[in-house]
mmCIF file with all atom_site columns, C-alpha atoms in Angstrom:
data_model
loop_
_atom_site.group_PDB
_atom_site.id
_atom_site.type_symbol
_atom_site.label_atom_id
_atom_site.label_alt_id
_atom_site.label_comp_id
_atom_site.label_asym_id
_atom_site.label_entity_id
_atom_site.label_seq_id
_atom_site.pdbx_PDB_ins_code
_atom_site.Cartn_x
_atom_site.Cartn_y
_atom_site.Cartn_z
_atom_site.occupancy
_atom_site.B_iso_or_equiv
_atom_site.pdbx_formal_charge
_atom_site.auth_seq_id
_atom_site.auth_comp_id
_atom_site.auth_asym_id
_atom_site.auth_atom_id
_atom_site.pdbx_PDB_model_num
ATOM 1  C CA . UNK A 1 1  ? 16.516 -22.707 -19.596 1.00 61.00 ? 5  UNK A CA 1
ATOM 2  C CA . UNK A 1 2  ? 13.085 -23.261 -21.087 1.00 68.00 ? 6  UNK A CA 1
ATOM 3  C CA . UNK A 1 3  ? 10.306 -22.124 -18.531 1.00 64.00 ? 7  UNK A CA 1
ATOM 4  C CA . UNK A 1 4  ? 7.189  -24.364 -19.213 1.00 67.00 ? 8  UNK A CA 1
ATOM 5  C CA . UNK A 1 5  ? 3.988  -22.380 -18.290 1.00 63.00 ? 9  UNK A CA 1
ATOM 6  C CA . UNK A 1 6  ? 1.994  -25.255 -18.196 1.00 76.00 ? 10 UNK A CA 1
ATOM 7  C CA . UNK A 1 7  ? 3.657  -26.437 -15.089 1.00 85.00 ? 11 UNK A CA 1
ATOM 8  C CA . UNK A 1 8  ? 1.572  -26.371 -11.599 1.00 86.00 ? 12 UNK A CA 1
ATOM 9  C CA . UNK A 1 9  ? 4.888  -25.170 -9.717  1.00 88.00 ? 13 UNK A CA 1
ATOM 10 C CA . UNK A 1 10 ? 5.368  -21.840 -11.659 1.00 89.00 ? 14 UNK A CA 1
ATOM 11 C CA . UNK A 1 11 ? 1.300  -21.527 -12.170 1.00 89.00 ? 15 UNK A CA 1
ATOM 12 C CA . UNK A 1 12 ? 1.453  -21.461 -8.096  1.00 90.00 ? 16 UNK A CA 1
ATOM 13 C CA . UNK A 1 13 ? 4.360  -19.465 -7.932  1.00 91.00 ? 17 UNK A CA 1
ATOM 14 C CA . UNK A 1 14 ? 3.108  -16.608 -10.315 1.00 90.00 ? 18 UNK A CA 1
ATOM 15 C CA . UNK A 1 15 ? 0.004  -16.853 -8.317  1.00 92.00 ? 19 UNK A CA 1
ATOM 16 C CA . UNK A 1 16 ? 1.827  -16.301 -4.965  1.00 91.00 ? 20 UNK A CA 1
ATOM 17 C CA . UNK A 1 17 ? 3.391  -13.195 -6.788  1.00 90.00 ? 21 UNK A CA 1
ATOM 18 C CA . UNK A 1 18 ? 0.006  -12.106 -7.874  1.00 91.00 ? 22 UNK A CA 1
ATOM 19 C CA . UNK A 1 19 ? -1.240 -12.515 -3.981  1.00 92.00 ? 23 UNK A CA 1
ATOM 20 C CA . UNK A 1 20 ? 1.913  -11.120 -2.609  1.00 91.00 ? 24 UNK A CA 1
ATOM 21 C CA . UNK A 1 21 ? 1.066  -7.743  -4.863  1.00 90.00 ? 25 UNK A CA 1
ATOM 22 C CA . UNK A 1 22 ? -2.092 -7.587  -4.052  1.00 92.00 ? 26 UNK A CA 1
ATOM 23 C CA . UNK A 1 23 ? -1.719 -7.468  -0.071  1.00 92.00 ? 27 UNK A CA 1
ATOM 24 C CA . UNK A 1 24 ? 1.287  -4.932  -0.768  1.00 90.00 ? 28 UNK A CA 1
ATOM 25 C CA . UNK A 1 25 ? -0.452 -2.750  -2.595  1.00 91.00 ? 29 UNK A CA 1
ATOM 26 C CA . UNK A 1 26 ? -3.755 -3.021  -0.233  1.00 92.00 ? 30 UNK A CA 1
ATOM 27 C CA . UNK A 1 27 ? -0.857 -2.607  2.966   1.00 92.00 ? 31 UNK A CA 1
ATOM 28 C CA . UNK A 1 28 ? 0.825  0.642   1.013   1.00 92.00 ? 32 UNK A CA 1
ATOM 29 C CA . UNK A 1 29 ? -2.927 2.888   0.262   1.00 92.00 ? 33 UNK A CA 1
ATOM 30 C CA . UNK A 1 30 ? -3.957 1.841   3.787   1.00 93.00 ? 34 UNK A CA 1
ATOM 31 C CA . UNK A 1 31 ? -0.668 3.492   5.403   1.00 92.00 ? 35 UNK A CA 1
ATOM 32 C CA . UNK A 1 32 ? -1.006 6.360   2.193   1.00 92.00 ? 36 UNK A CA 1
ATOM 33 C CA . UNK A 1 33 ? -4.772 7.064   3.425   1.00 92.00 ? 37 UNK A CA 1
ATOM 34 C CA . UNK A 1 34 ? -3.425 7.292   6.952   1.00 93.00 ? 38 UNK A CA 1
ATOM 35 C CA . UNK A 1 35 ? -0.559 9.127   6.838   1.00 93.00 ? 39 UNK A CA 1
ATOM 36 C CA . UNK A 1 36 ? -2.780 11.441  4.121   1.00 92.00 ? 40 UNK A CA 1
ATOM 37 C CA . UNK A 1 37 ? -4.933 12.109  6.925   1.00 93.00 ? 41 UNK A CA 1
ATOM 38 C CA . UNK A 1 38 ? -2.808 12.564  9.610   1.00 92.00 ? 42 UNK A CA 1
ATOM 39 C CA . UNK A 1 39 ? -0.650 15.511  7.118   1.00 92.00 ? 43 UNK A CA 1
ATOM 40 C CA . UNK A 1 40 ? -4.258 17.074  6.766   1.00 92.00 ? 44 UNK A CA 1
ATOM 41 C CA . UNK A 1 41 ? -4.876 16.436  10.687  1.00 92.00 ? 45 UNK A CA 1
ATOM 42 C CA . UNK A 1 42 ? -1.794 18.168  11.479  1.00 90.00 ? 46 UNK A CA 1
ATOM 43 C CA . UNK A 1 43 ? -2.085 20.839  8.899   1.00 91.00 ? 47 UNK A CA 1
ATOM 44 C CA . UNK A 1 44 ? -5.455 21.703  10.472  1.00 91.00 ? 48 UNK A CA 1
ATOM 45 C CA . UNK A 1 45 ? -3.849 21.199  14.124  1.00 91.00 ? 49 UNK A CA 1
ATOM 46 C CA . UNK A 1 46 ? -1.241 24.084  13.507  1.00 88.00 ? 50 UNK A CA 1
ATOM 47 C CA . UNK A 1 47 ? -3.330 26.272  11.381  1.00 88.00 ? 51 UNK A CA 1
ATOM 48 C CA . UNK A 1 48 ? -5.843 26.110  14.496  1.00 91.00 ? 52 UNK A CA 1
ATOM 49 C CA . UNK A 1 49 ? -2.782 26.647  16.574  1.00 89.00 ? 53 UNK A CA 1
ATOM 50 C CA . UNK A 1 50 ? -1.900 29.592  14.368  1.00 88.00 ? 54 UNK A CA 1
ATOM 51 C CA . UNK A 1 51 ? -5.142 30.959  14.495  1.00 90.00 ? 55 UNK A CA 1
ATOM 52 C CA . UNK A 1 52 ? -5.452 31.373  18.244  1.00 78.00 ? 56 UNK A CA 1
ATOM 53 C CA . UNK A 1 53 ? -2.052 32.849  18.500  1.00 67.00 ? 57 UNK A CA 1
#
């Protein structure tokens, strides 16, 4: 079928998508950054650990 760009429905749609990739992709760094830091938290943790063995 012939999509028609011009039409409000699909304009809204594609802007959903847009929307929907945009919180996604904010939601994925923020649990990146966090699980980032809680690797270098741990990494720090055991070498601390190691060191007062």
């Amino acid at each position: 079928g012939h999509v028609d760009h011009q039409d409000p429905a699909v304009q809204l749609e594609m802007l959903g998508l847009q929307a929907n990739l945009a919180k996604w992709g904010r939601v994925g760094l923020q649990v990146h950054l966090v699980s980032v830091s809680v690797v270098q938290k741990g990494s720090k943790d055991l070498m601390d650990y190691l060191g007062y063995q």
